């Protein structure tokens, strides 16, 4: 009897995740930005979409590429590479825009690719290194994932700093 | 001169001479007279005279008369001697003149003047004969001079003729040699013309087969052109199909991308649902993997389509180039056909001309051989002419010599 890959996935899915009770950890939303692999807590990632019509606005910091309308909201589009001082991104239709939501404040972040959701044990999360690619002030920690480093962003803090920069400007 | 003696009165003595025996029978007184007369008559002592001193009377008178007679006879004789001597002198002169004429040819010395009535007419006759001779000698001299000069001219002309004849013989010999060479050259030309005619015939055959080959080539080119047009059509159709495949793949890609997004958001929703959304999240993740698989496949298909597009573009370019090349080939074939037609016409003309040349050179060879034969005859004749001319020159030289000798001989006769 042949089964499709979807059926195989459904049958392989556990009914209960009992192991999680024993090992404390969190789920992260992982995406790629240039050479960086970044992650935010999955609760802060509300939705993923494609970059629609981007409207540039004057008198904004360089990391704010403009604003987009999304489900009746006007969201600023933030280039994290510029924000982190690691270069800049170009907007194409095949890129991803994920909506980050912290408390009542939402913003759209540009990403090259979205890798998906990953559950990481807290024990695997290391303290942010000094002098890394991402400033330690914006990091919750880093995870060694084979040859690459997963930088776990402290999105509420980052959004606060960004908002402060936008406002002070 | 017995006449002159007879006129002086000695007739009785000479006419009726008495025998000496009878005279001796006279008296003794007559004896001296008789002795003297005997001696005068027998011994011709004309100066002898009768000694009168020893005579007397009639003997004395007779002696005297005898002496007187002897005196007169001596005188007559001396007179007759003078006349004889004059005559002899005149005859000597005449003889001398004749001898001089005969020996030295001297005609001018002749004189016919004489008082002698007997010799006068004779000398005058001689003089006339000598005058005639003189005239003859003068005419002969002139004729000899003319003959000499004419003989010289003849000799010069003959020598000239001989040298001309020799030169002519040499020229004819050279001409004959040249004609011989010309004969050989003609034979060679005839042979070469024959070879040219053969080659032209072969070329004609080759050009004809070349014309056929070019016709086949043009036909093949036309076939290739129609084939390449069909290939071009097929490539255009293939290109359109591939473009449509590309469009479909783009649609699939778009759908896959949207599916990926949907699955991702579903996973996020499942995550937000907590424990209850766990299974949903897993299914969403699987769906997302499927969508990614589709995206990868469409990416491969797109790469393939790009490759096909490049290949069809290259094929279309090649077909277009092939069409151009075929067109060019057809044009060149037409040009070549035209050229071959020209070559055919030219080769035909060449062949005809070579045949005509071959014929003409054969005729020329025959004619040259005839000319060579004629030249040989002419050479023979010229050789004979040269020989004759040499003989003529020799004869002219002899004639000149003879004329000179004649002139010399005639010069001996001095007419003036």
Tab-separated table of N, CA, C and O in Angstrom, chain B residues 328-377:
chain	number	residue	atom	x	y	z
B	328	UNK	N	23.751	31.280	-50.443
B	328	UNK	CA	25.079	31.618	-51.011
B	328	UNK	C	25.545	30.494	-51.938
B	328	UNK	O	26.051	30.746	-53.040
B	329	UNK	N	25.349	29.253	-51.437
B	329	UNK	CA	25.750	28.080	-52.220
B	329	UNK	C	25.018	28.039	-53.537
B	329	UNK	O	25.612	27.756	-54.578
B	330	UNK	N	23.699	28.342	-53.482
B	330	UNK	CA	22.919	28.331	-54.724
B	330	UNK	C	23.416	29.389	-55.700
B	330	UNK	O	23.579	29.115	-56.889
B	331	UNK	N	23.646	30.596	-55.095
B	331	UNK	CA	24.152	31.682	-55.961
B	331	UNK	C	25.474	31.270	-56.598
B	331	UNK	O	25.674	31.425	-57.809
B	332	UNK	N	26.373	30.748	-55.705
B	332	UNK	CA	27.694	30.336	-56.202
B	332	UNK	C	27.539	29.234	-57.240
B	332	UNK	O	28.278	29.212	-58.241
B	333	UNK	N	26.595	28.332	-56.981
B	333	UNK	CA	26.353	27.254	-57.935
B	333	UNK	C	25.929	27.816	-59.276
B	333	UNK	O	26.401	27.358	-60.322
B	334	UNK	N	25.022	28.852	-59.210
B	334	UNK	CA	24.569	29.469	-60.457
B	334	UNK	C	25.738	30.107	-61.174
B	334	UNK	O	25.916	29.953	-62.397
B	335	UNK	N	26.551	30.831	-60.356
B	335	UNK	CA	27.734	31.495	-60.948
B	335	UNK	C	28.653	30.451	-61.561
B	335	UNK	O	29.144	30.601	-62.696
B	336	UNK	N	28.847	29.338	-60.786
B	336	UNK	CA	29.744	28.284	-61.264
B	336	UNK	C	29.191	27.670	-62.534
B	336	UNK	O	29.943	27.390	-63.477
B	337	UNK	N	27.842	27.495	-62.558
B	337	UNK	CA	27.228	26.915	-63.757
B	337	UNK	C	27.472	27.813	-64.947
B	337	UNK	O	27.839	27.340	-66.036
B	338	UNK	N	27.288	29.134	-64.683
B	338	UNK	CA	27.521	30.110	-65.765
B	338	UNK	C	28.969	30.035	-66.234
B	338	UNK	O	29.245	30.001	-67.447
B	339	UNK	N	29.870	29.990	-65.211
B	339	UNK	CA	31.298	29.933	-65.524
B	339	UNK	C	31.621	28.687	-66.321
B	339	UNK	O	32.373	28.740	-67.302
B	340	UNK	N	30.998	27.569	-65.902
B	340	UNK	CA	31.277	26.311	-66.600
B	340	UNK	C	30.738	26.367	-68.022
B	340	UNK	O	31.350	25.838	-68.953
B	341	UNK	N	29.562	27.068	-68.160
B	341	UNK	CA	29.032	27.242	-69.518
B	341	UNK	C	30.042	27.990	-70.375
B	341	UNK	O	30.327	27.596	-71.515
B	342	UNK	N	30.564	29.097	-69.750
B	342	UNK	CA	31.594	29.884	-70.452
B	342	UNK	C	32.795	29.027	-70.791
B	342	UNK	O	33.309	29.064	-71.920
B	343	UNK	N	33.202	28.211	-69.781
B	343	UNK	CA	34.362	27.336	-69.988
B	343	UNK	C	34.069	26.355	-71.117
B	343	UNK	O	34.909	26.121	-71.995
B	344	UNK	N	32.852	25.828	-71.098
B	344	UNK	CA	32.467	24.865	-72.138
B	344	UNK	C	32.581	25.503	-73.516
B	344	UNK	O	33.185	24.918	-74.428
B	345	UNK	N	32.010	26.751	-73.604
B	345	UNK	CA	32.060	27.436	-74.900
B	345	UNK	C	33.507	27.662	-75.301
B	345	UNK	O	33.906	27.377	-76.448
B	346	UNK	N	34.288	28.163	-74.305
B	346	UNK	CA	35.704	28.438	-74.577
B	346	UNK	C	36.450	27.188	-74.984
B	346	UNK	O	37.216	27.191	-75.948
B	347	UNK	N	36.176	26.101	-74.242
B	347	UNK	CA	36.893	24.851	-74.527
B	347	UNK	C	36.480	24.312	-75.890
B	347	UNK	O	37.303	23.773	-76.637
B	348	UNK	N	35.183	24.493	-76.209
B	348	UNK	CA	34.716	24.049	-77.536
B	348	UNK	C	35.478	24.789	-78.624
B	348	UNK	O	35.996	24.180	-79.570
B	349	UNK	N	35.551	26.143	-78.397
B	349	UNK	CA	36.271	26.966	-79.378
B	349	UNK	C	37.727	26.527	-79.458
B	349	UNK	O	38.301	26.399	-80.540
B	350	UNK	N	38.309	26.312	-78.249
B	350	UNK	CA	39.714	25.898	-78.201
B	350	UNK	C	39.903	24.593	-78.957
B	350	UNK	O	40.866	24.439	-79.722
B	351	UNK	N	38.964	23.676	-78.726
B	351	UNK	CA	39.052	22.368	-79.382
B	351	UNK	C	39.006	22.535	-80.886
B	351	UNK	O	39.838	21.984	-81.623
B	352	UNK	N	38.012	23.353	-81.356
B	352	UNK	CA	37.891	23.580	-82.796
B	352	UNK	C	39.165	24.197	-83.346
B	352	UNK	O	39.708	23.755	-84.366
B	353	UNK	N	39.618	25.257	-82.605
B	353	UNK	CA	40.814	25.980	-83.060
B	353	UNK	C	42.014	25.045	-83.099
B	353	UNK	O	42.805	25.070	-84.042
B	354	UNK	N	42.139	24.179	-82.089
B	354	UNK	CA	43.274	23.254	-82.033
B	354	UNK	C	43.215	22.292	-83.212
B	354	UNK	O	44.235	21.978	-83.825
B	355	UNK	N	41.970	21.869	-83.558
B	355	UNK	CA	41.826	20.949	-84.686
B	355	UNK	C	42.257	21.650	-85.976
B	355	UNK	O	43.000	21.094	-86.792
B	356	UNK	N	41.791	22.927	-86.105
B	356	UNK	CA	42.149	23.700	-87.305
B	356	UNK	C	43.653	23.892	-87.368
B	356	UNK	O	44.290	23.726	-88.420
B	357	UNK	N	44.232	24.215	-86.190
B	357	UNK	CA	45.689	24.423	-86.125
B	357	UNK	C	46.405	23.142	-86.527
B	357	UNK	O	47.379	23.165	-87.286
B	358	UNK	N	45.902	22.027	-86.042
B	358	UNK	CA	46.511	20.733	-86.339
B	358	UNK	C	46.534	20.504	-87.844
B	358	UNK	O	47.550	20.151	-88.431
B	359	UNK	N	45.354	20.781	-88.472
B	359	UNK	CA	45.230	20.600	-89.913
B	359	UNK	C	46.194	21.530	-90.653
B	359	UNK	O	46.956	21.109	-91.532
B	360	UNK	N	46.163	22.821	-90.213
B	360	UNK	CA	46.986	23.837	-90.872
B	360	UNK	C	48.463	23.492	-90.733
B	360	UNK	O	49.236	23.640	-91.681
B	361	UNK	N	48.844	23.024	-89.557
B	361	UNK	CA	50.263	22.723	-89.360
B	361	UNK	C	50.670	21.522	-90.181
B	361	UNK	O	51.795	21.458	-90.683
B	362	UNK	N	49.737	20.582	-90.376
B	362	UNK	CA	50.063	19.444	-91.242
B	362	UNK	C	50.299	19.922	-92.674
B	362	UNK	O	51.287	19.540	-93.317
B	363	UNK	N	49.401	20.811	-93.127
B	363	UNK	CA	49.577	21.386	-94.466
B	363	UNK	C	50.894	22.144	-94.542
B	363	UNK	O	51.640	22.036	-95.515
B	364	UNK	N	51.140	22.901	-93.472
B	364	UNK	CA	52.375	23.703	-93.420
B	364	UNK	C	53.590	22.788	-93.504
B	364	UNK	O	54.560	23.086	-94.208
B	365	UNK	N	53.501	21.636	-92.816
B	365	UNK	CA	54.626	20.702	-92.821
B	365	UNK	C	54.864	20.200	-94.248
B	365	UNK	O	55.993	20.205	-94.744
B	366	UNK	N	53.758	19.864	-94.933
B	366	UNK	CA	53.882	19.385	-96.312
B	366	UNK	C	54.498	20.475	-97.183
B	366	UNK	O	55.451	20.228	-97.938
B	367	UNK	N	53.950	21.700	-97.025
B	367	UNK	CA	54.435	22.816	-97.832
B	367	UNK	C	55.907	23.068	-97.543
B	367	UNK	O	56.708	23.299	-98.453
B	368	UNK	N	56.272	23.005	-96.275
B	368	UNK	CA	57.658	23.260	-95.895
B	368	UNK	C	58.571	22.203	-96.498
B	368	UNK	O	59.667	22.516	-96.979
B	369	UNK	N	58.104	20.962	-96.511
B	369	UNK	CA	58.914	19.902	-97.102
B	369	UNK	C	59.126	20.171	-98.582
B	369	UNK	O	60.239	20.025	-99.108
B	370	UNK	N	58.041	20.622	-99.265
B	370	UNK	CA	58.169	20.967	-100.682
B	370	UNK	C	59.173	22.096	-100.862
B	370	UNK	O	60.027	22.057	-101.750
B	371	UNK	N	59.031	23.114	-99.978
B	371	UNK	CA	59.948	24.261	-100.053
B	371	UNK	C	61.379	23.793	-99.856
B	371	UNK	O	62.297	24.226	-100.563
B	372	UNK	N	61.577	22.871	-98.912
B	372	UNK	CA	62.925	22.368	-98.642
B	372	UNK	C	63.464	21.673	-99.880
B	372	UNK	O	64.621	21.888	-100.288
B	373	UNK	N	62.607	20.852	-100.541
B	373	UNK	CA	63.036	20.164	-101.761
B	373	UNK	C	63.395	21.190	-102.829
B	373	UNK	O	64.458	21.090	-103.476
B	374	UNK	N	62.522	22.203	-102.989
B	374	UNK	CA	62.775	23.251	-103.976
B	374	UNK	C	64.076	23.973	-103.664
B	374	UNK	O	64.861	24.288	-104.566
B	375	UNK	N	64.275	24.238	-102.379
B	375	UNK	CA	65.489	24.948	-101.959
B	375	UNK	C	66.708	24.121	-102.296
B	375	UNK	O	67.744	24.655	-102.717
B	376	UNK	N	66.623	22.792	-102.160
B	376	UNK	CA	67.746	21.922	-102.502
B	376	UNK	C	68.053	22.044	-103.986
B	376	UNK	O	69.221	22.186	-104.380
B	377	UNK	N	66.973	22.035	-104.806
B	377	UNK	CA	67.176	22.207	-106.250
B	377	UNK	C	67.823	23.543	-106.553
B	377	UNK	O	68.790	23.632	-107.315
